[in-house]
N, CA, C and O atoms as a Tinker XYZ file with bonds, in Angstrom:
   360  protein
     1  N      4.296000   -8.434000  -45.947000    73     2
     2  CA     2.831000   -7.963000  -45.145000    64     1     3
     3  C      2.626000   -8.108000  -43.653000    63     2     4     5
     4  O      2.830000   -9.016000  -42.847000    81     3
     5  N      2.194000   -6.997000  -43.590000    73     3     6
     6  CA     2.154000   -7.179000  -41.890000    64     5     7
     7  C      0.707000   -6.747000  -41.473000    63     6     8     9
     8  O      0.539000   -5.626000  -41.955000    81     7
     9  N     -0.324000   -7.111000  -40.843000    73     7    10
    10  CA    -1.582000   -6.517000  -40.697000    64     9    11
    11  C     -1.524000   -6.621000  -39.503000    63    10    12    13
    12  O     -0.783000   -7.545000  -39.168000    81    11
    13  N     -2.137000   -5.895000  -38.394000    73    11    14
    14  CA    -1.951000   -5.836000  -36.975000    64    13    15
    15  C     -3.069000   -6.493000  -36.879000    63    14    16    17
    16  O     -4.095000   -6.489000  -37.560000    81    15
    17  N     -2.465000   -7.545000  -35.145000    73    15    18
    18  CA    -2.871000   -8.618000  -34.555000    64    17    19
    19  C     -3.011000   -9.973000  -35.524000    63    18    20    21
    20  O     -3.184000  -11.099000  -35.056000    81    19
    21  N     -2.901000   -9.662000  -37.035000    73    19    22
    22  CA    -2.716000  -11.165000  -37.459000    64    21    23
    23  C     -1.456000  -11.424000  -37.964000    63    22    24    25
    24  O     -1.570000  -12.384000  -38.727000    81    23
    25  N     -0.550000  -11.122000  -37.927000    73    23    26
    26  CA     0.495000  -11.689000  -37.443000    64    25    27
    27  C      1.092000  -12.833000  -36.251000    63    26    28    29
    28  O      2.041000  -13.611000  -36.342000    81    27
    29  N      0.612000  -12.714000  -35.681000    73    27    30
    30  CA     0.319000  -13.478000  -34.422000    64    29    31
    31  C     -0.187000  -15.061000  -35.017000    63    30    32    33
    32  O      0.488000  -16.085000  -35.133000    81    31
    33  N     -1.466000  -14.844000  -35.298000    73    31    34
    34  CA    -1.889000  -15.865000  -36.027000    64    33    35
    35  C     -2.422000  -16.768000  -36.670000    63    34    36    37
    36  O     -2.996000  -17.839000  -36.471000    81    35
    37  N     -1.865000  -15.590000  -38.166000    73    35    38
    38  CA    -1.634000  -16.074000  -39.286000    64    37    39
    39  C     -0.194000  -16.653000  -39.794000    63    38    40    41
    40  O      0.811000  -15.967000  -39.610000    81    39
    41  N     -0.098000  -18.068000  -40.508000    73    39    42
    42  CA     1.396000  -18.580000  -40.790000    64    41    43
    43  C      1.504000  -18.303000  -42.185000    63    42    44    45
    44  O      2.619000  -18.579000  -42.626000    81    43
    45  N      0.800000  -17.904000  -42.914000    73    43    46
    46  CA     0.688000  -17.804000  -44.576000    64    45    47
    47  C      1.505000  -19.346000  -45.369000    63    46    48    49
    48  O      1.414000  -19.633000  -46.563000    81    47
    49  N      2.327000  -20.204000  -44.228000    73    47    50
    50  CA     2.911000  -21.284000  -44.765000    64    49    51
    51  C      2.487000  -22.108000  -45.842000    63    50    52    53
    52  O      3.263000  -22.348000  -46.768000    81    51
    53  N      1.270000  -22.590000  -45.812000    73    51    54
    54  CA     1.214000  -23.350000  -47.057000    64    53    55
    55  C      0.629000  -22.312000  -48.344000    63    54    56    57
    56  O      0.278000  -22.676000  -49.467000    81    55
    57  N      0.642000  -21.424000  -47.990000    73    55    58
    58  CA     0.186000  -20.608000  -49.448000    64    57    59
    59  C      1.262000  -19.697000  -49.816000    63    58    60    61
    60  O      1.176000  -18.609000  -50.387000    81    59
    61  N      2.513000  -20.455000  -49.305000    73    59    62
    62  CA     3.877000  -20.282000  -49.459000    64    61    63
    63  C      4.587000  -18.543000  -49.649000    63    62    64    65
    64  O      5.313000  -17.980000  -50.468000    81    63
    65  N      4.158000  -18.315000  -48.877000    73    63    66
    66  CA     5.120000  -16.904000  -48.071000    64    65    67
    67  C      6.474000  -17.436000  -47.617000    63    66    68    69
    68  O      7.114000  -16.465000  -47.214000    81    67
    69  N      6.839000  -18.005000  -47.561000    73    67    70
    70  CA     7.980000  -18.284000  -46.878000    64    69    71
    71  C      9.011000  -19.160000  -47.972000    63    70    72    73
    72  O      9.412000  -20.322000  -48.038000    81    71
    73  N      9.220000  -17.707000  -48.909000    73    71    74
    74  CA     9.997000  -18.565000  -50.094000    64    73    75
    75  C      9.669000  -19.135000  -50.814000    63    74    76    77
    76  O     10.418000  -19.390000  -51.757000    81    75
    77  N      8.255000  -19.691000  -50.755000    73    75    78
    78  CA     7.984000  -20.790000  -51.321000    64    77    79
    79  C      8.194000  -22.417000  -50.815000    63    78    80    81
    80  O      7.835000  -23.462000  -51.358000    81    79
    81  N      8.914000  -22.176000  -49.574000    73    79    82
    82  CA     8.764000  -23.249000  -48.706000    64    81    83
    83  C      7.724000  -23.798000  -48.546000    63    82    84    85
    84  O      7.037000  -22.880000  -48.099000    81    83
    85  N      7.020000  -24.769000  -48.598000    73    83    86
    86  CA     5.968000  -25.399000  -48.418000    64    85    87
    87  C      6.109000  -27.100000  -47.344000    63    86    88    89
    88  O      5.188000  -27.520000  -46.642000    81    87
    89  N      7.176000  -27.639000  -47.471000    73    87    90
    90  CA     7.347000  -28.550000  -47.159000    64    89    91
    91  C      6.805000  -29.202000  -45.668000    63    90    92    93
    92  O      7.016000  -28.506000  -44.674000    81    91
    93  N      6.069000  -30.601000  -45.473000    73    91    94
    94  CA     5.213000  -29.949000  -44.241000    64    93    95
    95  C      6.396000  -30.547000  -42.964000    63    94    96    97
    96  O      6.014000  -30.584000  -41.794000    81    95
    97  N      7.204000  -30.796000  -43.174000    73    95    98
    98  CA     8.439000  -30.901000  -41.772000    64    97    99
    99  C      8.722000  -29.985000  -41.705000    63    98   100   101
   100  O      9.371000  -30.034000  -40.660000    81    99
   101  N      8.794000  -28.579000  -42.173000    73    99   102
   102  CA     8.907000  -27.177000  -41.787000    64   101   103
   103  C      8.353000  -26.609000  -40.998000    63   102   104   105
   104  O      8.843000  -25.843000  -40.168000    81   103
   105  N      6.896000  -26.990000  -41.186000    73   103   106
   106  CA     5.402000  -26.494000  -40.620000    64   105   107
   107  C      5.496000  -25.904000  -39.396000    63   106   108   109
   108  O      4.843000  -24.895000  -39.131000    81   107
   109  N      6.656000  -26.714000  -38.185000    73   107   110
   110  CA     6.420000  -26.721000  -36.731000    64   109   111
   111  C      7.438000  -25.122000  -36.712000    63   110   112   113
   112  O      7.911000  -24.738000  -35.643000    81   111
   113  N      7.629000  -24.445000  -37.822000    73   111   114
   114  CA     8.814000  -23.141000  -37.547000    64   113   115
   115  C      7.543000  -22.310000  -37.286000    63   114   116   117
   116  O      7.722000  -21.234000  -36.715000    81   115
   117  N      6.347000  -22.637000  -37.606000    73   115   118
   118  CA     5.492000  -21.333000  -37.481000    64   117   119
   119  C      4.998000  -21.121000  -35.787000    63   118   120   121
   120  O      4.376000  -20.153000  -35.349000    81   119
   121  N      5.512000  -22.419000  -34.945000    73   119   122
   122  CA     4.742000  -22.117000  -33.965000    64   121   123
   123  C      5.411000  -22.357000  -32.810000    63   122   124   125
   124  O      6.269000  -23.163000  -33.172000    81   123
   125  N      5.619000  -22.099000  -31.211000    73   123   126
   126  CA     6.602000  -21.962000  -30.476000    64   125   127
   127  C      7.043000  -23.032000  -30.270000    63   126   128   129
   128  O      6.508000  -24.100000  -30.569000    81   127
   129  N      8.115000  -22.865000  -29.714000    73   127   130
   130  CA     9.070000  -24.176000  -29.034000    64   129   131
   131  C      8.552000  -24.803000  -27.962000    63   130   132   133
   132  O      7.681000  -24.176000  -27.358000    81   131
   133  N      8.826000  -25.792000  -27.588000    73   131   134
   134  CA     8.493000  -26.902000  -26.728000    64   133   135
   135  C      8.212000  -25.992000  -25.423000    63   134   136   137
   136  O      7.171000  -25.838000  -24.784000    81   135
   137  N      9.959000  -25.249000  -25.188000    73   135   138
   138  CA    10.436000  -24.739000  -23.819000    64   137   139
   139  C      9.314000  -23.519000  -23.574000    63   138   140   141
   140  O      8.633000  -23.375000  -22.558000    81   139
   141  N      9.301000  -22.710000  -24.725000    73   139   142
   142  CA     8.401000  -21.601000  -24.654000    64   141   143
   143  C      6.459000  -21.662000  -24.216000    63   142   144   145
   144  O      5.771000  -20.783000  -23.697000    81   143
   145  N      6.128000  -22.842000  -24.613000    73   143   146
   146  CA     4.854000  -23.150000  -24.094000    64   145   147
   147  C      4.914000  -24.069000  -22.608000    63   146   148   149
   148  O      4.030000  -23.851000  -21.779000    81   147
   149  N      5.658000  -24.784000  -22.401000    73   147   150
   150  CA     6.348000  -24.922000  -21.242000    64   149   151
   151  C      6.277000  -23.662000  -20.019000    63   150   152   153
   152  O      5.670000  -23.637000  -18.948000    81   151
   153  N      6.946000  -22.903000  -20.513000    73   151   154
   154  CA     6.986000  -21.918000  -19.733000    64   153   155
   155  C      6.061000  -20.968000  -19.133000    63   154   156   157
   156  O      5.970000  -20.517000  -17.992000    81   155
   157  N      5.107000  -20.701000  -20.674000    73   155   158
   158  CA     3.929000  -20.167000  -20.447000    64   157   159
   159  C      2.992000  -21.114000  -19.140000    63   158   160   161
   160  O      2.545000  -20.530000  -18.153000    81   159
   161  N      2.815000  -22.617000  -19.358000    73   159   162
   162  CA     2.527000  -22.962000  -18.562000    64   161   163
   163  C      2.684000  -23.056000  -17.410000    63   162   164   165
   164  O      1.881000  -22.650000  -16.570000    81   163
   165  N      3.637000  -23.550000  -17.205000    73   163   166
   166  CA     4.480000  -24.156000  -15.531000    64   165   167
   167  C      4.727000  -22.583000  -14.817000    63   166   168   169
   168  O      4.626000  -22.326000  -13.618000    81   167
   169  N      5.073000  -21.635000  -15.912000    73   167   170
   170  CA     5.738000  -20.340000  -15.022000    64   169   171
   171  C      5.309000  -19.296000  -14.941000    63   170   172   173
   172  O      5.501000  -18.519000  -14.006000    81   171
   173  N      4.497000  -19.059000  -16.145000    73   171   174
   174  CA     3.267000  -17.521000  -15.969000    64   173   175
   175  C      1.921000  -18.116000  -15.607000    63   174   176   177
   176  O      1.053000  -17.326000  -15.235000    81   175
   177  N      1.684000  -19.196000  -15.658000    73   175   178
   178  CA     0.282000  -20.247000  -15.304000    64   177   179
   179  C     -0.373000  -19.552000  -16.361000    63   178   180   181
   180  O     -1.467000  -19.134000  -15.980000    81   179
   181  N     -0.081000  -19.233000  -17.709000    73   179   182
   182  CA    -1.115000  -19.213000  -18.638000    64   181   183
   183  C     -1.601000  -19.745000  -19.882000    63   182   184   185
   184  O     -0.786000  -19.677000  -20.803000    81   183
   185  N     -2.659000  -20.231000  -20.136000    73   183   186
   186  CA    -2.987000  -21.207000  -21.061000    64   185   187
   187  C     -2.208000  -20.789000  -22.588000    63   186   188   189
   188  O     -2.345000  -19.630000  -22.982000    81   187
   189  N     -1.476000  -21.673000  -23.338000    73   187   190
   190  CA    -0.830000  -21.515000  -24.371000    64   189   191
   191  C     -1.773000  -22.362000  -25.565000    63   190   192   193
   192  O     -1.774000  -23.547000  -25.898000    81   191
   193  N     -2.738000  -20.913000  -26.141000    73   191   194
   194  CA    -3.207000  -21.980000  -27.790000    64   193   195
   195  C     -2.758000  -21.854000  -28.428000    63   194   196   197
   196  O     -2.540000  -20.670000  -28.687000    81   195
   197  N     -2.105000  -22.989000  -29.414000    73   195   198
   198  CA    -2.084000  -23.263000  -30.597000    64   197   199
   199  C     -2.636000  -23.389000  -31.956000    63   198   200   201
   200  O     -3.154000  -24.389000  -32.453000    81   199
   201  N     -2.438000  -22.149000  -32.521000    73   199   202
   202  CA    -3.920000  -22.535000  -33.625000    64   201   203
   203  C     -2.941000  -21.515000  -35.340000    63   202   204   205
   204  O     -2.176000  -20.559000  -35.473000    81   203
   205  N     -3.376000  -22.142000  -35.909000    73   203   206
   206  CA    -3.269000  -20.969000  -37.397000    64   205   207
   207  C     -4.480000  -20.585000  -38.017000    63   206   208   209
   208  O     -4.894000  -21.379000  -38.862000    81   207
   209  N     -4.857000  -20.018000  -37.902000    73   207   210
   210  CA    -5.692000  -18.827000  -38.511000    64   209   211
   211  C     -5.120000  -18.129000  -39.828000    63   210   212   213
   212  O     -4.613000  -17.018000  -39.677000    81   211
   213  N     -5.155000  -18.648000  -41.020000    73   211   214
   214  CA    -4.669000  -18.191000  -42.839000    64   213   215
   215  C     -5.936000  -18.118000  -43.091000    63   214   216   217
   216  O     -6.669000  -19.051000  -42.764000    81   215
   217  N     -6.263000  -17.374000  -43.507000    73   215   218
   218  CA    -7.737000  -17.519000  -44.814000    64   217   219
   219  C     -7.079000  -17.560000  -46.003000    63   218   220   221
   220  O     -7.772000  -17.838000  -46.981000    81   219
   221  N     -6.015000  -17.372000  -46.159000    73   219   222
   222  CA    -4.880000  -17.804000  -47.592000    64   221   223
   223  C     -4.952000  -19.299000  -47.801000    63   222   224   225
   224  O     -5.376000  -19.844000  -48.820000    81   223
   225  N     -4.621000  -19.729000  -47.026000    73   223   226
   226  CA    -4.740000  -21.100000  -46.772000    64   225   227
   227  C     -6.163000  -21.646000  -48.212000    63   226   228   229
   228  O     -6.114000  -22.407000  -49.179000    81   227
   229  N     -7.246000  -20.768000  -47.623000    73   227   230
   230  CA    -8.509000  -21.525000  -48.720000    64   229   231
   231  C     -8.635000  -21.391000  -50.100000    63   230   232   233
   232  O     -9.450000  -21.803000  -50.926000    81   231
   233  N     -7.404000  -20.565000  -50.153000    73   231   234
   234  CA    -7.479000  -20.345000  -52.135000    64   233   235
   235  C     -6.211000  -20.885000  -52.884000    63   234   236   237
   236  O     -6.030000  -20.761000  -54.095000    81   235
   237  N     -5.158000  -21.643000  -51.801000    73   235   238
   238  CA    -4.518000  -21.978000  -52.544000    64   237   239
   239  C     -4.776000  -23.498000  -52.317000    63   238   240   241
   240  O     -4.806000  -24.047000  -51.215000    81   239
   241  N     -5.020000  -24.298000  -53.941000    73   239   242
   242  CA    -5.193000  -25.413000  -54.273000    64   241   243
   243  C     -4.596000  -26.741000  -53.553000    63   242   244   245
   244  O     -5.138000  -27.799000  -53.233000    81   243
   245  N     -2.997000  -26.170000  -53.400000    73   243   246
   246  CA    -1.849000  -27.441000  -52.962000    64   245   247
   247  C     -2.340000  -27.360000  -51.340000    63   246   248   249
   248  O     -2.037000  -28.308000  -50.615000    81   247
   249  N     -3.150000  -26.142000  -50.742000    73   247   250
   250  CA    -2.970000  -26.242000  -49.250000    64   249   251
   251  C     -3.650000  -27.640000  -48.347000    63   250   252   253
   252  O     -3.210000  -28.247000  -47.371000    81   251
   253  N     -4.419000  -27.748000  -48.846000    73   251   254
   254  CA    -5.343000  -29.134000  -47.987000    64   253   255
   255  C     -4.457000  -30.519000  -48.128000    63   254   256   257
   256  O     -4.629000  -31.388000  -47.273000    81   255
   257  N     -3.673000  -30.700000  -49.013000    73   255   258
   258  CA    -2.877000  -32.129000  -49.128000    64   257   259
   259  C     -1.702000  -31.510000  -48.602000    63   258   260   261
   260  O     -1.520000  -32.289000  -47.667000    81   259
   261  N     -0.982000  -30.871000  -48.533000    73   259   262
   262  CA     0.259000  -30.294000  -47.386000    64   261   263
   263  C     -0.359000  -30.234000  -46.332000    63   262   264   265
   264  O      0.089000  -31.211000  -45.733000    81   263
   265  N     -1.465000  -29.519000  -45.336000    73   263   266
   266  CA    -1.921000  -29.728000  -44.593000    64   265   267
   267  C     -2.079000  -31.109000  -43.613000    63   266   268   269
   268  O     -1.825000  -31.199000  -42.411000    81   267
   269  N     -2.586000  -32.156000  -44.542000    73   267   270
   270  CA    -2.961000  -33.452000  -44.113000    64   269   271
   271  C     -1.300000  -34.045000  -43.755000    63   270   272   273
   272  O     -1.090000  -34.618000  -42.685000    81   271
   273  N     -0.468000  -33.885000  -44.515000    73   271   274
   274  CA     0.475000  -34.551000  -44.290000    64   273   275
   275  C      1.260000  -33.752000  -43.072000    63   274   276   277
   276  O      1.630000  -34.493000  -42.162000    81   275
   277  N      1.515000  -32.590000  -42.948000    73   275   278
   278  CA     1.991000  -32.058000  -42.034000    64   277   279
   279  C      1.170000  -32.438000  -40.754000    63   278   280   281
   280  O      1.895000  -32.862000  -39.853000    81   279
   281  N     -0.140000  -32.391000  -40.460000    73   279   282
   282  CA    -0.865000  -32.516000  -39.648000    64   281   283
   283  C     -1.888000  -33.567000  -39.285000    63   282   284   285
   284  O     -2.600000  -33.340000  -38.307000    81   283
   285  N     -2.054000  -34.771000  -40.008000    73   283   286
   286  CA    -3.062000  -35.447000  -40.100000    64   285   287
   287  C     -4.239000  -35.468000  -39.215000    63   286   288   289
   288  O     -5.305000  -35.591000  -39.819000    81   287
   289  N     -4.314000  -35.374000  -37.862000    73   287   290
   290  CA    -5.018000  -35.126000  -37.064000    64   289   291
   291  C     -5.627000  -33.954000  -36.533000    63   290   292   293
   292  O     -6.374000  -34.014000  -35.556000    81   291
   293  N     -5.388000  -33.029000  -37.043000    73   291   294
   294  CA    -5.571000  -31.632000  -37.346000    64   293   295
   295  C     -7.211000  -31.610000  -37.753000    63   294   296   297
   296  O     -7.733000  -32.392000  -38.547000    81   295
   297  N     -8.033000  -30.311000  -36.874000    73   295   298
   298  CA    -9.522000  -30.509000  -37.687000    64   297   299
   299  C     -9.311000  -28.773000  -37.974000    63   298   300   301
   300  O     -8.901000  -27.791000  -37.354000    81   299
   301  N     -9.863000  -29.100000  -39.300000    73   299   302
   302  CA    -9.936000  -27.656000  -40.299000    64   301   303
   303  C    -11.359000  -26.857000  -40.030000    63   302   304   305
   304  O    -12.417000  -27.381000  -40.377000    81   303
   305  N    -11.327000  -25.552000  -39.388000    73   303   306
   306  CA   -12.617000  -24.601000  -39.008000    64   305   307
   307  C    -12.734000  -23.633000  -39.989000    63   306   308   309
   308  O    -11.960000  -22.683000  -39.864000    81   307
   309  N    -13.338000  -23.619000  -40.743000    73   307   310
   310  CA   -14.356000  -22.609000  -41.529000    64   309   311
   311  C    -15.031000  -21.616000  -40.771000    63   310   312   313
   312  O    -15.952000  -21.981000  -40.040000    81   311
   313  N    -14.659000  -20.202000  -40.843000    73   311   314
   314  CA   -15.876000  -19.351000  -40.390000    64   313   315
   315  C    -16.132000  -18.358000  -41.198000    63   314   316   317
   316  O    -15.135000  -17.743000  -41.574000    81   315
   317  N    -17.459000  -17.888000  -41.708000    73   315   318
   318  CA   -17.579000  -16.749000  -42.821000    64   317   319
   319  C    -18.306000  -15.733000  -41.826000    63   318   320   321
   320  O    -19.083000  -15.882000  -40.883000    81   319
   321  N    -17.688000  -14.587000  -42.481000    73   319   322
   322  CA   -18.793000  -13.499000  -41.897000    64   321   323
   323  C    -19.003000  -12.507000  -43.250000    63   322   324   325
   324  O    -18.371000  -12.441000  -44.304000    81   323
   325  N    -20.047000  -11.848000  -42.799000    73   323   326
   326  CA   -20.186000  -10.531000  -44.109000    64   325   327
   327  C    -19.307000  -10.004000  -44.306000    63   326   328   329
   328  O    -18.563000   -9.883000  -43.333000    81   327
   329  N    -18.849000   -9.389000  -45.603000    73   327   330
   330  CA   -17.796000   -8.861000  -46.124000    64   329   331
   331  C    -17.540000   -7.636000  -45.040000    63   330   332   333
   332  O    -16.422000   -7.392000  -44.588000    81   331
   333  N    -18.548000   -7.018000  -44.744000    73   331   334
   334  CA   -18.879000   -5.240000  -44.469000    64   333   335
   335  C    -18.344000   -5.490000  -42.969000    63   334   336   337
   336  O    -17.706000   -4.565000  -42.467000    81   335
   337  N    -18.577000   -6.839000  -42.094000    73   335   338
   338  CA   -18.035000   -7.213000  -40.996000    64   337   339
   339  C    -16.305000   -7.396000  -41.309000    63   338   340   341
   340  O    -15.580000   -6.818000  -40.499000    81   339
   341  N    -16.001000   -7.738000  -41.808000    73   339   342
   342  CA   -14.718000   -7.942000  -42.106000    64   341   343
   343  C    -14.041000   -6.913000  -41.996000    63   342   344   345
   344  O    -13.225000   -6.602000  -41.129000    81   343
   345  N    -14.610000   -6.035000  -43.462000    73   343   346
   346  CA   -13.971000   -4.283000  -43.607000    64   345   347
   347  C    -13.907000   -3.668000  -41.835000    63   346   348   349
   348  O    -13.196000   -2.756000  -41.412000    81   347
   349  N    -14.414000   -4.104000  -41.434000    73   347   350
   350  CA   -14.875000   -2.841000  -39.791000    64   349   351
   351  C    -13.530000   -3.572000  -39.229000    63   350   352   353
   352  O    -12.552000   -2.852000  -39.029000    81   351
   353  N    -13.430000   -5.043000  -38.951000    73   351   354
   354  CA   -12.632000   -5.237000  -38.047000    64   353   355
   355  C    -11.303000   -5.309000  -38.696000    63   354   356   357
   356  O    -10.787000   -6.268000  -38.122000    81   355
   357  N    -10.620000   -4.951000  -39.378000    73   355   358
   358  CA    -9.387000   -4.742000  -40.091000    64   357   359
   359  C     -8.921000   -3.206000  -39.658000    63   358   360
   360  O     -7.882000   -2.726000  -40.111000    81   359
């Protein structure tokens, strides 16, 4: 399932979309390599934000525990909007 513009920001990792693999150690495969980040910052002079914006993690009961194991210092932000605004953005 590919949603335009969502494939770059949504990993669906903790929801189990990677063939059911949800081990916290493998979460790093959802993000750019360190050399890629270095190249963007140093050579291209572009900011290299790294984040995972996946709503599917909110309805997977096991996701919060796995997230904490993978990234204990990470912050979790949930932003809600009216359903009609969400439908328009898709």
